Amino acid sequence: MSLDTVISYLQNYGHWIILLVLFCGITGIPAPEESFLFLVGVLVAKGHLEFGTSFLYAFMGTVAGMFASYWLGRKLGLPFIERYGKFIKITPDRWKAVEKRFHEHALTTLLFGFYLPGLRQLAPYIAGISTYSFLRYVLLSFLGSGMWTAAFISIGYFFGDRVKLSYLPWIAAAALLLFVLTVFRKKFTNKA
């Protein structure tokens, strides 16, 4: 898919695409959330999208993903972990440790966990399964979502004038390569 096609989709269906990509990414469906928000910021800087509306839809997609994941975790609950946890190496003892650590660091996890891929996707499920206070969860999800989406759109916006649109596929490829290398490095060092 060419950059012109992406820009065309974003101009025609832009805000709904922003919402959908972020909803998918937060719920754990693979999506390039940070690089996508950066692209949105670049397109805002270039005049293809409007900042306020783009931020609003990004925020709504993120919050919707957080709520869906929390709800799913709450509905499936501990019986799901007990039944299927063994397939993803979550023993009952490991779950107790994860739950304890989450409750000790819930504020930090829900506010700043957005900046760490993986944690951003797992935290809502953990909160739901461990029946973390929904009111606190809503407050922290709103604050964390707002800070994270504003930060990455703003970075794209402020660097957008310095980035030629034709460079974006190369930047995306470099980001993807860096991500893949990081994952392989982590897997390799964990086995050693």
mmCIF file of C-alpha atoms in Angstrom:
data_model
loop_
_atom_site.group_PDB
_atom_site.id
_atom_site.type_symbol
_atom_site.label_atom_id
_atom_site.label_comp_id
_atom_site.label_asym_id
_atom_site.label_seq_id
_atom_site.Cartn_x
_atom_site.Cartn_y
_atom_site.Cartn_z
ATOM 1 C CA MET A 1 0.000 0.000 0.000
ATOM 2 C CA SER A 2 1.502 3.332 -1.042
ATOM 3 C CA LEU A 3 1.707 6.417 1.149
ATOM 4 C CA ASP A 4 -0.678 8.210 -1.221
ATOM 5 C CA THR A 5 -3.236 5.451 -0.629
ATOM 6 C CA VAL A 6 -2.834 5.764 3.144
ATOM 7 C CA ILE A 7 -3.235 9.545 2.944
ATOM 8 C CA SER A 8 -6.278 9.146 0.696
ATOM 9 C CA TYR A 9 -7.915 6.735 3.163
ATOM 10 C CA LEU A 10 -7.127 9.043 6.050
ATOM 11 C CA GLN A 11 -8.556 12.051 4.235
ATOM 12 C CA ASN A 12 -11.742 10.202 3.247
ATOM 13 C CA TYR A 13 -12.327 8.081 6.346
ATOM 14 C CA GLY A 14 -9.552 9.503 8.487
ATOM 15 C CA HIS A 15 -11.026 9.868 11.864
ATOM 16 C CA TRP A 16 -12.772 6.510 11.836
ATOM 17 C CA ILE A 17 -9.538 4.845 10.707
ATOM 18 C CA ILE A 18 -7.682 6.574 13.548
ATOM 19 C CA LEU A 19 -10.269 5.281 16.025
ATOM 20 C CA LEU A 20 -10.193 1.744 14.600
ATOM 21 C CA VAL A 21 -6.386 1.431 14.450
ATOM 22 C CA LEU A 22 -6.020 2.550 18.056
ATOM 23 C CA PHE A 23 -8.882 0.375 19.278
ATOM 24 C CA CYS A 24 -7.271 -2.648 17.607
ATOM 25 C CA GLY A 25 -3.820 -1.842 18.935
ATOM 26 C CA ILE A 26 -4.962 -1.388 22.526
ATOM 27 C CA THR A 27 -6.995 -4.609 22.546
ATOM 28 C CA GLY A 28 -3.980 -6.584 21.328
ATOM 29 C CA ILE A 29 -4.779 -6.865 17.631
ATOM 30 C CA PRO A 30 -1.469 -5.982 15.936
ATOM 31 C CA ALA A 31 -1.395 -2.338 14.893
ATOM 32 C CA PRO A 32 1.446 0.197 14.751
ATOM 33 C CA GLU A 33 0.016 2.594 17.335
ATOM 34 C CA GLU A 34 2.935 4.950 17.999
ATOM 35 C CA SER A 35 4.079 5.217 14.402
ATOM 36 C CA PHE A 36 0.464 5.675 13.309
ATOM 37 C CA LEU A 37 -0.051 8.507 15.812
ATOM 38 C CA PHE A 38 3.207 10.045 14.585
ATOM 39 C CA LEU A 39 1.877 9.826 11.004
ATOM 40 C CA VAL A 40 -1.367 11.481 12.116
ATOM 41 C CA GLY A 41 0.692 14.309 13.629
ATOM 42 C CA VAL A 42 2.700 14.704 10.416
ATOM 43 C CA LEU A 43 -0.526 14.841 8.384
ATOM 44 C CA VAL A 44 -1.893 17.462 10.778
ATOM 45 C CA ALA A 45 1.273 19.527 10.289
ATOM 46 C CA LYS A 46 0.950 19.200 6.510
ATOM 47 C CA GLY A 47 -2.686 20.361 6.663
ATOM 48 C CA HIS A 48 -4.252 17.023 5.645
ATOM 49 C CA LEU A 49 -5.984 16.503 9.013
ATOM 50 C CA GLU A 50 -7.162 18.757 11.856
ATOM 51 C CA PHE A 51 -5.447 18.427 15.254
ATOM 52 C CA GLY A 52 -8.441 18.631 17.603
ATOM 53 C CA THR A 53 -10.610 16.166 15.713
ATOM 54 C CA SER A 54 -7.699 13.773 15.138
ATOM 55 C CA PHE A 55 -6.826 13.859 18.837
ATOM 56 C CA LEU A 56 -10.468 13.302 19.815
ATOM 57 C CA TYR A 57 -10.830 10.200 17.620
ATOM 58 C CA ALA A 58 -7.436 8.844 18.713
ATOM 59 C CA PHE A 59 -8.457 9.357 22.333
ATOM 60 C CA MET A 60 -11.841 7.702 21.766
ATOM 61 C CA GLY A 61 -10.235 4.692 20.044
ATOM 62 C CA THR A 62 -7.735 4.284 22.859
ATOM 63 C CA VAL A 63 -10.348 4.604 25.602
ATOM 64 C CA ALA A 64 -12.732 2.241 23.778
ATOM 65 C CA GLY A 65 -9.919 -0.323 23.535
ATOM 66 C CA MET A 66 -9.120 0.104 27.228
ATOM 67 C CA PHE A 67 -12.765 -0.400 28.208
ATOM 68 C CA ALA A 68 -13.263 -3.393 25.892
ATOM 69 C CA SER A 69 -10.143 -5.094 27.248
ATOM 70 C CA TYR A 70 -11.107 -4.387 30.867
ATOM 71 C CA TRP A 71 -14.624 -5.697 30.282
ATOM 72 C CA LEU A 72 -13.335 -8.832 28.557
ATOM 73 C CA GLY A 73 -10.903 -9.466 31.400
ATOM 74 C CA ARG A 74 -13.668 -8.931 33.932
ATOM 75 C CA LYS A 75 -16.073 -11.283 32.120
ATOM 76 C CA LEU A 76 -13.564 -14.070 31.466
ATOM 77 C CA GLY A 77 -11.916 -13.638 34.837
ATOM 78 C CA LEU A 78 -9.706 -15.946 36.786
ATOM 79 C CA PRO A 79 -11.342 -19.159 35.476
ATOM 80 C CA PHE A 80 -9.970 -18.263 32.036
ATOM 81 C CA ILE A 81 -6.450 -17.864 33.443
ATOM 82 C CA GLU A 82 -6.765 -21.118 35.392
ATOM 83 C CA ARG A 83 -7.931 -23.008 32.316
ATOM 84 C CA TYR A 84 -5.770 -21.501 29.556
ATOM 85 C CA GLY A 85 -2.896 -19.866 31.428
ATOM 86 C CA LYS A 86 -0.704 -22.924 31.027
ATOM 87 C CA PHE A 87 -0.607 -22.309 27.260
ATOM 88 C CA ILE A 88 1.009 -18.910 27.774
ATOM 89 C CA LYS A 89 3.106 -19.892 30.800
ATOM 90 C CA ILE A 90 0.871 -18.293 33.436
ATOM 91 C CA THR A 91 0.780 -20.612 36.418
ATOM 92 C CA PRO A 92 -1.447 -19.838 39.422
ATOM 93 C CA ASP A 93 1.617 -18.643 41.356
ATOM 94 C CA ARG A 94 2.743 -16.457 38.484
ATOM 95 C CA TRP A 95 -0.762 -14.970 38.187
ATOM 96 C CA LYS A 96 -0.776 -14.128 41.919
ATOM 97 C CA ALA A 97 2.559 -12.350 41.500
ATOM 98 C CA VAL A 98 1.322 -10.434 38.428
ATOM 99 C CA GLU A 99 -1.884 -9.435 40.191
ATOM 100 C CA LYS A 100 -0.008 -8.305 43.316
ATOM 101 C CA ARG A 101 2.476 -6.281 41.290
ATOM 102 C CA PHE A 102 -0.319 -4.719 39.221
ATOM 103 C CA HIS A 103 -2.204 -3.584 42.327
ATOM 104 C CA GLU A 104 1.004 -2.175 43.845
ATOM 105 C CA HIS A 105 1.790 -0.184 40.693
ATOM 106 C CA ALA A 106 -1.649 0.338 39.126
ATOM 107 C CA LEU A 107 -1.389 4.129 39.071
ATOM 108 C CA THR A 108 1.944 4.123 37.248
ATOM 109 C CA THR A 109 0.966 1.211 35.010
ATOM 110 C CA LEU A 110 -2.289 2.760 33.820
ATOM 111 C CA LEU A 111 -0.918 6.293 33.415
ATOM 112 C CA PHE A 112 2.452 5.542 31.861
ATOM 113 C CA GLY A 113 2.147 1.936 30.664
ATOM 114 C CA PHE A 114 0.876 3.294 27.348
ATOM 115 C CA TYR A 115 4.479 4.126 26.448
ATOM 116 C CA LEU A 116 5.521 0.465 26.690
ATOM 117 C CA PRO A 117 4.222 -1.836 23.954
ATOM 118 C CA GLY A 118 2.931 -5.027 25.498
ATOM 119 C CA LEU A 119 2.173 -3.471 28.862
ATOM 120 C CA ARG A 120 -0.280 -1.143 27.148
ATOM 121 C CA GLN A 121 -2.165 -4.184 25.826
ATOM 122 C CA LEU A 122 -1.954 -6.401 28.923
ATOM 123 C CA ALA A 123 -2.733 -3.884 31.680
ATOM 124 C CA PRO A 124 -6.468 -3.551 30.889
ATOM 125 C CA TYR A 125 -6.959 -7.327 30.865
ATOM 126 C CA ILE A 126 -5.058 -7.685 34.144
ATOM 127 C CA ALA A 127 -7.123 -4.874 35.684
ATOM 128 C CA GLY A 128 -10.347 -6.557 34.607
ATOM 129 C CA ILE A 129 -9.397 -10.068 35.683
ATOM 130 C CA SER A 130 -8.184 -8.822 39.065
ATOM 131 C CA THR A 131 -11.402 -6.760 39.505
ATOM 132 C CA TYR A 132 -9.522 -3.488 39.903
ATOM 133 C CA SER A 133 -11.844 -0.614 40.859
ATOM 134 C CA PHE A 134 -13.706 0.421 37.702
ATOM 135 C CA LEU A 135 -13.983 4.065 38.802
ATOM 136 C CA ARG A 136 -10.224 4.342 39.347
ATOM 137 C CA TYR A 137 -9.637 2.450 36.112
ATOM 138 C CA VAL A 138 -11.819 4.903 34.153
ATOM 139 C CA LEU A 139 -10.040 7.924 35.626
ATOM 140 C CA LEU A 140 -6.545 6.551 35.020
ATOM 141 C CA SER A 141 -7.450 5.279 31.541
ATOM 142 C CA PHE A 142 -8.753 8.693 30.528
ATOM 143 C CA LEU A 143 -5.659 10.476 31.835
ATOM 144 C CA GLY A 144 -3.185 7.955 30.400
ATOM 145 C CA SER A 145 -4.960 7.806 27.028
ATOM 146 C CA GLY A 146 -5.051 11.574 26.754
ATOM 147 C CA MET A 147 -1.374 12.025 27.610
ATOM 148 C CA TRP A 148 -0.211 9.246 25.290
ATOM 149 C CA THR A 149 -2.253 10.226 22.231
ATOM 150 C CA ALA A 150 -1.456 13.926 22.655
ATOM 151 C CA ALA A 151 2.257 13.171 23.045
ATOM 152 C CA PHE A 152 2.651 11.097 19.879
ATOM 153 C CA ILE A 153 0.423 13.274 17.702
ATOM 154 C CA SER A 154 2.335 16.330 18.946
ATOM 155 C CA ILE A 155 5.704 14.739 18.187
ATOM 156 C CA GLY A 156 4.514 14.044 14.642
ATOM 157 C CA TYR A 157 3.103 17.553 14.384
ATOM 158 C CA PHE A 158 6.268 19.326 15.548
ATOM 159 C CA PHE A 159 8.568 17.190 13.424
ATOM 160 C CA GLY A 160 6.080 17.051 10.540
ATOM 161 C CA ASP A 161 7.433 20.131 8.827
ATOM 162 C CA ARG A 162 10.884 18.570 8.826
ATOM 163 C CA VAL A 163 9.736 15.233 7.384
ATOM 164 C CA LYS A 164 9.015 14.839 3.699
ATOM 165 C CA LEU A 165 6.010 12.590 3.148
ATOM 166 C CA SER A 166 8.086 10.489 0.757
ATOM 167 C CA TYR A 167 10.392 9.589 3.688
ATOM 168 C CA LEU A 168 7.584 8.168 5.845
ATOM 169 C CA PRO A 169 7.684 4.632 4.383
ATOM 170 C CA TRP A 170 11.427 4.508 5.117
ATOM 171 C CA ILE A 171 10.872 5.793 8.644
ATOM 172 C CA ALA A 172 8.118 3.194 9.155
ATOM 173 C CA ALA A 173 10.374 0.427 7.794
ATOM 174 C CA ALA A 174 13.186 1.504 10.135
ATOM 175 C CA ALA A 175 10.782 1.545 13.101
ATOM 176 C CA LEU A 176 9.517 -1.924 12.181
ATOM 177 C CA LEU A 177 13.065 -3.250 11.828
ATOM 178 C CA LEU A 178 14.002 -1.777 15.207
ATOM 179 C CA PHE A 179 10.932 -3.402 16.773
ATOM 180 C CA VAL A 180 11.708 -6.812 15.241
ATOM 181 C CA LEU A 181 15.354 -6.621 16.330
ATOM 182 C CA THR A 182 14.283 -5.694 19.863
ATOM 183 C CA VAL A 183 11.880 -8.646 20.043
ATOM 184 C CA PHE A 184 14.492 -11.092 18.738
ATOM 185 C CA ARG A 185 17.147 -9.681 21.058
ATOM 186 C CA LYS A 186 14.845 -10.094 24.034
ATOM 187 C CA LYS A 187 13.958 -13.671 23.045
ATOM 188 C CA PHE A 188 17.620 -14.518 22.458
ATOM 189 C CA THR A 189 18.837 -13.042 25.757
ATOM 190 C CA ASN A 190 16.010 -14.715 27.722
ATOM 191 C CA LYS A 191 17.047 -18.165 26.435
ATOM 192 C CA ALA A 192 20.692 -17.658 27.270
#
